[in-house]
Amino acid sequence: MQPLRWIPIFASAGLLASCAGKKAEADASPFGPTGIPPQLRQGAGEGGTAVSPGGNQAAAQEEALKKALNYNPATDLAWTDSDNPDAGIPELEEVWAGAGSGTLWLESETEALREAKKTGKPVLIWFNDKQIPASNTISSELLSTRDFENWAQENTVRLVVDMNPTGKNADEVYRRTVHNRELKKKYNARGFPTMLVVSPSSEVIGRYTGYRRGREDFIWGQMKQGVSVANENYKVWHSGLEKKGYRQWSDGKGRSIFAKLAHYKDGELVLVEPDGQRARTKEKNLSPEDRLWIQQQKAARGIQ
């Protein structure tokens, strides 16, 4: 059987996620003693592996490249079917079409984190209990205002975790209630309301618990500080993944995806995002810059 000519680019990437941040010690410092997570103070601390073109023997060249990159097809290429490795992978057009639904407050953590990784915006999580007066007050005095809405729309991905969810039937309400309680435990949300700023790398950057009437400017200021730190965190995380082969792909129409090339054959690509989600597309559907990059990679590896 003729061996498939893939373009293995880099070894698998792990998200540079770290543990959740500690509970704020006081209102004056709700984001920790420094306001900067350890990940930012220490730096990325990762190096890349340079890839040089090999000889003229395609098979030997590919084998040398795999060895140099510590390439492991068993882990680096996620097959769904050995006879049809592309089975079940959505088209990139479908992924783009489903992105950015315009919902103000998402209710799915998975969807919110995926959107954060796509856009680079941190997730603003609101743990809400309508039976607690402070939760209703922060909503009316801050979260529902036009100024806050405009700021949040531009700078964050919003997720609400409601302790009193609604649903189409009792089973759906029960499932959402249990799920939201698990999220409350996962993020160590104590008291209502609790607001969290979570970076795209899943690092909890800032938290604020409770609300007193007339404190909207103070809390909003803390959120802005958290978003600023999260943006720096994202730069470090993004840079580390670039060293592992992730890059920005686009179609030249303003739509893009941050992913690495999982495999390539005869003009068809499978891209994998940092969270493991995959999408397939054709080389002809990509931007001129992406098509040029693919041609350069093929030329470097002696692949026609």
PDB file of N, CA and C in Angstrom, residues 123-179:
ATOM      1  N   VAL A 123     -13.570  34.526  29.769  1.00  0.00           N
ATOM      2  CA  VAL A 123     -14.954  34.223  30.116  1.00  0.00           C
ATOM      3  C   VAL A 123     -15.309  34.935  31.413  1.00  0.00           C
ATOM      4  N   LEU A 124     -16.405  35.661  31.400  1.00  0.00           N
ATOM      5  CA  LEU A 124     -16.942  36.270  32.600  1.00  0.00           C
ATOM      6  C   LEU A 124     -18.084  35.381  33.080  1.00  0.00           C
ATOM      7  N   ILE A 125     -17.886  34.713  34.224  1.00  0.00           N
ATOM      8  CA  ILE A 125     -18.883  33.782  34.748  1.00  0.00           C
ATOM      9  C   ILE A 125     -19.657  34.444  35.887  1.00  0.00           C
ATOM     10  N   TRP A 126     -20.966  34.371  35.783  1.00  0.00           N
ATOM     11  CA  TRP A 126     -21.850  34.927  36.807  1.00  0.00           C
ATOM     12  C   TRP A 126     -22.612  33.780  37.467  1.00  0.00           C
ATOM     13  N   PHE A 127     -22.270  33.486  38.718  1.00  0.00           N
ATOM     14  CA  PHE A 127     -23.015  32.518  39.508  1.00  0.00           C
ATOM     15  C   PHE A 127     -24.168  33.262  40.157  1.00  0.00           C
ATOM     16  N   ASN A 128     -25.368  32.915  39.731  1.00  0.00           N
ATOM     17  CA  ASN A 128     -26.549  33.700  40.068  1.00  0.00           C
ATOM     18  C   ASN A 128     -27.589  32.857  40.798  1.00  0.00           C
ATOM     19  N   ASP A 129     -28.205  33.458  41.801  1.00  0.00           N
ATOM     20  CA  ASP A 129     -29.335  32.845  42.502  1.00  0.00           C
ATOM     21  C   ASP A 129     -30.386  33.932  42.678  1.00  0.00           C
ATOM     22  N   LYS A 130     -31.477  33.824  41.944  1.00  0.00           N
ATOM     23  CA  LYS A 130     -32.507  34.859  41.953  1.00  0.00           C
ATOM     24  C   LYS A 130     -33.174  35.006  43.317  1.00  0.00           C
ATOM     25  N   GLN A 131     -33.033  34.024  44.172  1.00  0.00           N
ATOM     26  CA  GLN A 131     -33.627  34.109  45.498  1.00  0.00           C
ATOM     27  C   GLN A 131     -32.782  34.938  46.459  1.00  0.00           C
ATOM     28  N   ILE A 132     -31.578  35.309  46.031  1.00  0.00           N
ATOM     29  CA  ILE A 132     -30.696  36.131  46.848  1.00  0.00           C
ATOM     30  C   ILE A 132     -30.818  37.581  46.379  1.00  0.00           C
ATOM     31  N   PRO A 133     -31.229  38.508  47.251  1.00  0.00           N
ATOM     32  CA  PRO A 133     -31.428  39.909  46.842  1.00  0.00           C
ATOM     33  C   PRO A 133     -30.211  40.526  46.172  1.00  0.00           C
ATOM     34  N   ALA A 134     -28.997  40.219  46.671  1.00  0.00           N
ATOM     35  CA  ALA A 134     -27.793  40.823  46.093  1.00  0.00           C
ATOM     36  C   ALA A 134     -27.620  40.433  44.631  1.00  0.00           C
ATOM     37  N   SER A 135     -28.044  39.225  44.250  1.00  0.00           N
ATOM     38  CA  SER A 135     -27.936  38.790  42.856  1.00  0.00           C
ATOM     39  C   SER A 135     -28.822  39.632  41.958  1.00  0.00           C
ATOM     40  N   ASN A 136     -30.020  39.944  42.427  1.00  0.00           N
ATOM     41  CA  ASN A 136     -30.923  40.770  41.647  1.00  0.00           C
ATOM     42  C   ASN A 136     -30.438  42.216  41.584  1.00  0.00           C
ATOM     43  N   THR A 137     -29.808  42.682  42.675  1.00  0.00           N
ATOM     44  CA  THR A 137     -29.333  44.061  42.708  1.00  0.00           C
ATOM     45  C   THR A 137     -28.183  44.284  41.742  1.00  0.00           C
ATOM     46  N   ILE A 138     -27.211  43.357  41.703  1.00  0.00           N
ATOM     47  CA  ILE A 138     -26.083  43.532  40.782  1.00  0.00           C
ATOM     48  C   ILE A 138     -26.563  43.459  39.336  1.00  0.00           C
ATOM     49  N   SER A 139     -27.609  42.685  39.114  1.00  0.00           N
ATOM     50  CA  SER A 139     -28.156  42.596  37.759  1.00  0.00           C
ATOM     51  C   SER A 139     -28.752  43.923  37.332  1.00  0.00           C
ATOM     52  N   SER A 140     -29.551  44.536  38.200  1.00  0.00           N
ATOM     53  CA  SER A 140     -30.232  45.784  37.831  1.00  0.00           C
ATOM     54  C   SER A 140     -29.290  46.985  37.823  1.00  0.00           C
ATOM     55  N   GLU A 141     -28.307  47.004  38.752  1.00  0.00           N
ATOM     56  CA  GLU A 141     -27.437  48.171  38.862  1.00  0.00           C
ATOM     57  C   GLU A 141     -26.229  48.128  37.921  1.00  0.00           C
ATOM     58  N   LEU A 142     -25.863  46.927  37.458  1.00  0.00           N
ATOM     59  CA  LEU A 142     -24.665  46.836  36.620  1.00  0.00           C
ATOM     60  C   LEU A 142     -24.865  45.969  35.387  1.00  0.00           C
ATOM     61  N   LEU A 143     -25.155  44.684  35.586  1.00  0.00           N
ATOM     62  CA  LEU A 143     -25.096  43.718  34.487  1.00  0.00           C
ATOM     63  C   LEU A 143     -26.120  43.968  33.387  1.00  0.00           C
ATOM     64  N   SER A 144     -27.198  44.674  33.723  1.00  0.00           N
ATOM     65  CA  SER A 144     -28.243  44.939  32.721  1.00  0.00           C
ATOM     66  C   SER A 144     -28.143  46.326  32.100  1.00  0.00           C
ATOM     67  N   THR A 145     -27.131  47.092  32.473  1.00  0.00           N
ATOM     68  CA  THR A 145     -27.004  48.449  31.936  1.00  0.00           C
ATOM     69  C   THR A 145     -26.390  48.431  30.541  1.00  0.00           C
ATOM     70  N   ARG A 146     -26.697  49.454  29.764  1.00  0.00           N
ATOM     71  CA  ARG A 146     -26.198  49.525  28.391  1.00  0.00           C
ATOM     72  C   ARG A 146     -24.675  49.673  28.353  1.00  0.00           C
ATOM     73  N   ASP A 147     -24.116  50.485  29.256  1.00  0.00           N
ATOM     74  CA  ASP A 147     -22.666  50.673  29.258  1.00  0.00           C
ATOM     75  C   ASP A 147     -21.930  49.373  29.540  1.00  0.00           C
ATOM     76  N   PHE A 148     -22.430  48.621  30.523  1.00  0.00           N
ATOM     77  CA  PHE A 148     -21.797  47.343  30.830  1.00  0.00           C
ATOM     78  C   PHE A 148     -21.962  46.384  29.661  1.00  0.00           C
ATOM     79  N   GLU A 149     -23.137  46.364  29.079  1.00  0.00           N
ATOM     80  CA  GLU A 149     -23.403  45.471  27.945  1.00  0.00           C
ATOM     81  C   GLU A 149     -22.440  45.736  26.801  1.00  0.00           C
ATOM     82  N   ASN A 150     -22.225  47.004  26.473  1.00  0.00           N
ATOM     83  CA  ASN A 150     -21.318  47.343  25.381  1.00  0.00           C
ATOM     84  C   ASN A 150     -19.891  46.907  25.693  1.00  0.00           C
ATOM     85  N   TRP A 151     -19.459  47.130  26.929  1.00  0.00           N
ATOM     86  CA  TRP A 151     -18.109  46.734  27.329  1.00  0.00           C
ATOM     87  C   TRP A 151     -17.953  45.214  27.305  1.00  0.00           C
ATOM     88  N   ALA A 152     -18.906  44.507  27.893  1.00  0.00           N
ATOM     89  CA  ALA A 152     -18.823  43.045  27.978  1.00  0.00           C
ATOM     90  C   ALA A 152     -18.871  42.407  26.601  1.00  0.00           C
ATOM     91  N   GLN A 153     -19.685  42.955  25.718  1.00  0.00           N
ATOM     92  CA  GLN A 153     -19.797  42.417  24.361  1.00  0.00           C
ATOM     93  C   GLN A 153     -18.459  42.480  23.644  1.00  0.00           C
ATOM     94  N   GLU A 154     -17.717  43.547  23.869  1.00  0.00           N
ATOM     95  CA  GLU A 154     -16.451  43.744  23.169  1.00  0.00           C
ATOM     96  C   GLU A 154     -15.294  42.989  23.815  1.00  0.00           C
ATOM     97  N   ASN A 155     -15.349  42.784  25.127  1.00  0.00           N
ATOM     98  CA  ASN A 155     -14.164  42.305  25.842  1.00  0.00           C
ATOM     99  C   ASN A 155     -14.279  40.923  26.462  1.00  0.00           C
ATOM    100  N   THR A 156     -15.460  40.348  26.525  1.00  0.00           N
ATOM    101  CA  THR A 156     -15.615  39.079  27.226  1.00  0.00           C
ATOM    102  C   THR A 156     -16.549  38.126  26.494  1.00  0.00           C
ATOM    103  N   VAL A 157     -16.503  36.878  26.929  1.00  0.00           N
ATOM    104  CA  VAL A 157     -17.523  35.878  26.609  1.00  0.00           C
ATOM    105  C   VAL A 157     -18.260  35.625  27.917  1.00  0.00           C
ATOM    106  N   ARG A 158     -19.584  35.784  27.922  1.00  0.00           N
ATOM    107  CA  ARG A 158     -20.322  35.725  29.179  1.00  0.00           C
ATOM    108  C   ARG A 158     -21.013  34.379  29.380  1.00  0.00           C
ATOM    109  N   LEU A 159     -20.932  33.899  30.617  1.00  0.00           N
ATOM    110  CA  LEU A 159     -21.559  32.632  31.001  1.00  0.00           C
ATOM    111  C   LEU A 159     -22.311  32.848  32.305  1.00  0.00           C
ATOM    112  N   VAL A 160     -23.589  32.492  32.341  1.00  0.00           N
ATOM    113  CA  VAL A 160     -24.366  32.574  33.571  1.00  0.00           C
ATOM    114  C   VAL A 160     -24.622  31.159  34.079  1.00  0.00           C
ATOM    115  N   VAL A 161     -24.382  30.953  35.362  1.00  0.00           N
ATOM    116  CA  VAL A 161     -24.658  29.680  36.022  1.00  0.00           C
ATOM    117  C   VAL A 161     -25.766  29.955  37.022  1.00  0.00           C
ATOM    118  N   ASP A 162     -26.977  29.566  36.668  1.00  0.00           N
ATOM    119  CA  ASP A 162     -28.166  29.900  37.442  1.00  0.00           C
ATOM    120  C   ASP A 162     -28.510  28.749  38.378  1.00  0.00           C
ATOM    121  N   MET A 163     -28.619  29.061  39.659  1.00  0.00           N
ATOM    122  CA  MET A 163     -28.957  28.030  40.634  1.00  0.00           C
ATOM    123  C   MET A 163     -30.441  27.689  40.625  1.00  0.00           C
ATOM    124  N   ASN A 164     -31.224  28.462  39.879  1.00  0.00           N
ATOM    125  CA  ASN A 164     -32.665  28.185  39.746  1.00  0.00           C
ATOM    126  C   ASN A 164     -33.017  28.154  38.262  1.00  0.00           C
ATOM    127  N   PRO A 165     -32.470  27.174  37.533  1.00  0.00           N
ATOM    128  CA  PRO A 165     -32.669  27.145  36.074  1.00  0.00           C
ATOM    129  C   PRO A 165     -34.089  26.768  35.690  1.00  0.00           C
ATOM    130  N   THR A 166     -34.435  27.126  34.473  1.00  0.00           N
ATOM    131  CA  THR A 166     -35.723  26.735  33.913  1.00  0.00           C
ATOM    132  C   THR A 166     -35.474  25.731  32.794  1.00  0.00           C
ATOM    133  N   GLY A 167     -36.523  25.109  32.331  1.00  0.00           N
ATOM    134  CA  GLY A 167     -36.381  24.127  31.260  1.00  0.00           C
ATOM    135  C   GLY A 167     -37.733  23.749  30.687  1.00  0.00           C
ATOM    136  N   LYS A 168     -37.693  22.929  29.631  1.00  0.00           N
ATOM    137  CA  LYS A 168     -38.918  22.525  28.962  1.00  0.00           C
ATOM    138  C   LYS A 168     -39.742  21.557  29.805  1.00  0.00           C
ATOM    139  N   ASN A 169     -39.054  20.787  30.654  1.00  0.00           N
ATOM    140  CA  ASN A 169     -39.741  19.806  31.491  1.00  0.00           C
ATOM    141  C   ASN A 169     -38.938  19.586  32.767  1.00  0.00           C
ATOM    142  N   ALA A 170     -39.482  18.789  33.662  1.00  0.00           N
ATOM    143  CA  ALA A 170     -38.851  18.563  34.963  1.00  0.00           C
ATOM    144  C   ALA A 170     -37.493  17.886  34.827  1.00  0.00           C
ATOM    145  N   ASP A 171     -37.358  16.971  33.867  1.00  0.00           N
ATOM    146  CA  ASP A 171     -36.082  16.271  33.687  1.00  0.00           C
ATOM    147  C   ASP A 171     -34.985  17.246  33.272  1.00  0.00           C
ATOM    148  N   GLU A 172     -35.302  18.156  32.355  1.00  0.00           N
ATOM    149  CA  GLU A 172     -34.304  19.124  31.910  1.00  0.00           C
ATOM    150  C   GLU A 172     -33.923  20.057  33.051  1.00  0.00           C
ATOM    151  N   VAL A 173     -34.889  20.502  33.833  1.00  0.00           N
ATOM    152  CA  VAL A 173     -34.595  21.362  34.979  1.00  0.00           C
ATOM    153  C   VAL A 173     -33.696  20.643  35.970  1.00  0.00           C
ATOM    154  N   TYR A 174     -33.986  19.378  36.203  1.00  0.00           N
ATOM    155  CA  TYR A 174     -33.172  18.596  37.153  1.00  0.00           C
ATOM    156  C   TYR A 174     -31.733  18.459  36.655  1.00  0.00           C
ATOM    157  N   ARG A 175     -31.567  18.125  35.358  1.00  0.00           N
ATOM    158  CA  ARG A 175     -30.221  17.956  34.801  1.00  0.00           C
ATOM    159  C   ARG A 175     -29.435  19.268  34.889  1.00  0.00           C
ATOM    160  N   ARG A 176     -30.063  20.368  34.566  1.00  0.00           N
ATOM    161  CA  ARG A 176     -29.372  21.660  34.602  1.00  0.00           C
ATOM    162  C   ARG A 176     -29.044  22.061  36.038  1.00  0.00           C
ATOM    163  N   THR A 177     -29.942  21.732  36.957  1.00  0.00           N
ATOM    164  CA  THR A 177     -29.689  22.055  38.358  1.00  0.00           C
ATOM    165  C   THR A 177     -28.473  21.294  38.882  1.00  0.00           C
ATOM    166  N   VAL A 178     -28.416  20.003  38.590  1.00  0.00           N
ATOM    167  CA  VAL A 178     -27.283  19.195  39.024  1.00  0.00           C
ATOM    168  C   VAL A 178     -25.991  19.687  38.377  1.00  0.00           C
ATOM    169  N   HIS A 179     -26.052  19.970  37.080  1.00  0.00           N
ATOM    170  CA  HIS A 179     -24.863  20.433  36.354  1.00  0.00           C
ATOM    171  C   HIS A 179     -24.354  21.756  36.923  1.00  0.00           C
TER     172      HIS A 179
END
